[in-house]
C-alpha positions as a LaTeX table, in Angstrom:
\begin{tabular}{lrrr}
\hline
Residue & $x$ (\AA) & $y$ (\AA) & $z$ (\AA) \\
\hline
Met1 & 140.49 & 230.79 & 144.09 \\
Asn2 & 139.28 & 234.34 & 143.52 \\
Ala3 & 138.30 & 235.83 & 140.17 \\
Ala4 & 141.38 & 238.08 & 139.99 \\
Ala5 & 143.70 & 235.13 & 140.36 \\
Thr6 & 142.12 & 233.26 & 137.47 \\
Ser7 & 142.20 & 236.20 & 135.05 \\
Glu8 & 145.92 & 236.91 & 135.47 \\
Ser9 & 148.60 & 234.83 & 133.85 \\
Pro10 & 150.90 & 233.62 & 136.63 \\
Arg11 & 154.56 & 234.58 & 136.60 \\
Pro12 & 157.18 & 232.19 & 137.91 \\
Glu13 & 157.85 & 232.84 & 141.58 \\
Gly14 & 160.74 & 235.25 & 142.02 \\
Ala15 & 161.23 & 235.93 & 138.30 \\
Gly16 & 163.12 & 239.13 & 139.09 \\
Ser17 & 164.06 & 241.98 & 136.82 \\
Ala18 & 166.57 & 242.86 & 134.14 \\
Leu19 & 169.01 & 245.70 & 133.67 \\
Ile20 & 170.51 & 246.85 & 130.39 \\
Val21 & 173.70 & 248.92 & 130.41 \\
Phe22 & 176.02 & 250.17 & 127.68 \\
Ala23 & 179.67 & 249.15 & 127.99 \\
Gln24 & 182.09 & 252.00 & 128.56 \\
Ala25 & 185.65 & 252.45 & 129.81 \\
Asp26 & 184.58 & 253.84 & 133.19 \\
Leu27 & 182.57 & 251.05 & 134.83 \\
Arg28 & 181.46 & 253.06 & 137.86 \\
Ser29 & 178.06 & 254.21 & 136.62 \\
Ser30 & 177.14 & 250.69 & 135.46 \\
Leu31 & 178.26 & 249.21 & 138.77 \\
Gln32 & 176.30 & 251.84 & 140.70 \\
Thr33 & 173.18 & 251.00 & 138.71 \\
Val34 & 173.66 & 247.26 & 139.30 \\
Ser35 & 174.03 & 247.92 & 143.04 \\
Trp36 & 170.96 & 250.14 & 143.06 \\
Cys37 & 168.87 & 247.53 & 141.21 \\
Leu38 & 170.02 & 244.81 & 143.61 \\
Ser39 & 169.07 & 246.99 & 146.59 \\
Arg40 & 165.52 & 247.39 & 145.19 \\
Gly41 & 164.88 & 243.67 & 144.87 \\
Lys42 & 165.89 & 240.67 & 142.84 \\
Leu43 & 167.96 & 241.56 & 139.82 \\
Asp44 & 168.02 & 238.42 & 137.72 \\
Thr45 & 169.92 & 239.41 & 134.57 \\
Leu46 & 172.33 & 242.12 & 133.47 \\
Phe47 & 172.50 & 242.68 & 129.70 \\
Val48 & 175.58 & 244.55 & 128.46 \\
Tyr49 & 175.31 & 246.24 & 125.06 \\
His50 & 178.70 & 246.72 & 123.43 \\
Thr51 & 180.21 & 247.72 & 120.12 \\
Pro52 & 183.54 & 246.56 & 118.67 \\
Ala53 & 185.17 & 249.57 & 120.36 \\
Thr54 & 183.76 & 248.68 & 123.81 \\
Ala55 & 184.05 & 244.87 & 123.70 \\
Ala56 & 186.95 & 244.79 & 126.17 \\
Asp57 & 185.01 & 247.08 & 128.55 \\
Ala58 & 182.01 & 244.74 & 128.38 \\
Glu59 & 184.20 & 241.79 & 129.23 \\
Arg60 & 185.76 & 243.64 & 132.19 \\
Leu61 & 182.27 & 244.46 & 133.47 \\
Arg62 & 181.15 & 240.83 & 133.05 \\
Lys63 & 184.14 & 239.49 & 134.99 \\
Leu64 & 183.79 & 242.02 & 137.77 \\
Cys65 & 180.06 & 241.34 & 138.17 \\
Asn66 & 180.63 & 237.58 & 138.15 \\
Arg67 & 183.10 & 237.95 & 141.02 \\
Gln68 & 181.05 & 240.46 & 143.00 \\
Trp69 & 177.57 & 238.97 & 142.43 \\
Pro70 & 177.95 & 235.28 & 141.44 \\
Asp71 & 174.17 & 234.71 & 141.31 \\
Leu72 & 173.61 & 237.52 & 138.79 \\
Lys73 & 173.31 & 236.35 & 135.19 \\
Val74 & 175.42 & 238.59 & 132.96 \\
Val75 & 174.77 & 238.50 & 129.21 \\
Val76 & 177.48 & 239.88 & 126.94 \\
Pro77 & 176.71 & 238.93 & 123.33 \\
Gly78 & 179.53 & 237.28 & 121.42 \\
Glu79 & 178.76 & 239.50 & 118.46 \\
Pro80 & 179.07 & 243.23 & 119.18 \\
Gly81 & 176.26 & 245.57 & 118.23 \\
Gly82 & 176.51 & 248.70 & 116.17 \\
Asp83 & 176.29 & 252.30 & 117.22 \\
Arg84 & 173.21 & 253.09 & 115.14 \\
Ser85 & 169.91 & 253.48 & 116.94 \\
Ala86 & 168.16 & 250.84 & 114.79 \\
Gln87 & 170.77 & 248.25 & 115.77 \\
Val88 & 170.45 & 249.09 & 119.45 \\
Ile89 & 166.64 & 248.88 & 119.59 \\
Glu90 & 166.66 & 245.55 & 117.74 \\
Arg91 & 169.06 & 244.03 & 120.29 \\
Ile92 & 166.95 & 245.41 & 123.15 \\
Arg93 & 163.84 & 243.84 & 121.62 \\
Asp94 & 165.69 & 240.53 & 121.22 \\
Trp95 & 166.67 & 240.54 & 124.88 \\
Arg96 & 163.10 & 241.27 & 125.89 \\
Arg97 & 161.88 & 238.31 & 123.79 \\
Phe98 & 164.68 & 236.15 & 125.23 \\
Arg99 & 163.54 & 236.78 & 128.84 \\
Pro100 & 159.76 & 237.46 & 128.72 \\
Asn101 & 159.28 & 236.11 & 132.24 \\
Leu102 & 161.12 & 238.99 & 133.93 \\
Asp103 & 158.91 & 241.36 & 135.90 \\
Gly104 & 160.67 & 244.67 & 135.39 \\
Trp105 & 163.19 & 246.20 & 133.04 \\
Val106 & 165.65 & 249.01 & 133.74 \\
Leu107 & 167.65 & 250.69 & 130.99 \\
Asp108 & 170.70 & 252.73 & 132.01 \\
Gly109 & 171.69 & 254.91 & 129.06 \\
Thr110 & 174.66 & 256.63 & 130.72 \\
Gly111 & 177.19 & 254.73 & 128.59 \\
Ala112 & 175.27 & 255.10 & 125.34 \\
Leu113 & 176.76 & 257.11 & 122.51 \\
Pro114 & 174.69 & 260.06 & 121.27 \\
Ser115 & 173.78 & 258.04 & 118.16 \\
Met116 & 172.26 & 255.36 & 120.43 \\
Met117 & 170.04 & 257.65 & 122.50 \\
Ala118 & 167.10 & 257.49 & 120.10 \\
Ala119 & 166.93 & 253.75 & 120.84 \\
Val120 & 166.78 & 254.45 & 124.58 \\
Ser121 & 163.90 & 256.86 & 123.98 \\
Arg122 & 162.16 & 254.41 & 121.66 \\
Ala123 & 162.44 & 251.58 & 124.21 \\
Gly124 & 160.67 & 253.77 & 126.75 \\
Glu125 & 158.00 & 254.66 & 124.22 \\
Glu126 & 157.39 & 251.02 & 123.24 \\
Ser127 & 157.33 & 249.80 & 126.84 \\
Pro128 & 156.21 & 252.62 & 129.16 \\
Asp129 & 156.68 & 250.40 & 132.22 \\
Trp130 & 160.46 & 250.43 & 131.73 \\
Leu131 & 162.53 & 252.47 & 134.12 \\
Leu132 & 164.96 & 254.60 & 132.09 \\
\hline
\end{tabular}
């Protein structure tokens, strides 16, 4: 065993990556991002942030993804989030703690409301390795 191998903490083989999207009525941009992430490698989990107003959109996205990509884990929280930036960043942090084994994180902010965009920026600031 070489010195580099002993100094690194091993990741589970094929841990994959995660994608966070914001639920919205038009699912096309979220679906395009899912397809793009899948084409780049193993996408393990899709997290869908939704508010009370977009709960039905999140559920439509979950069902469509489950049919199209049955191996993709899709997480739609039972409790909707709020539209304030502080609520969004806290949920993002929770998801990151929930799946610490994932290699890469992508955050697609196209469906985010203007009030949520500060959380997208803050996520990138806190974790510069994220792809925004």
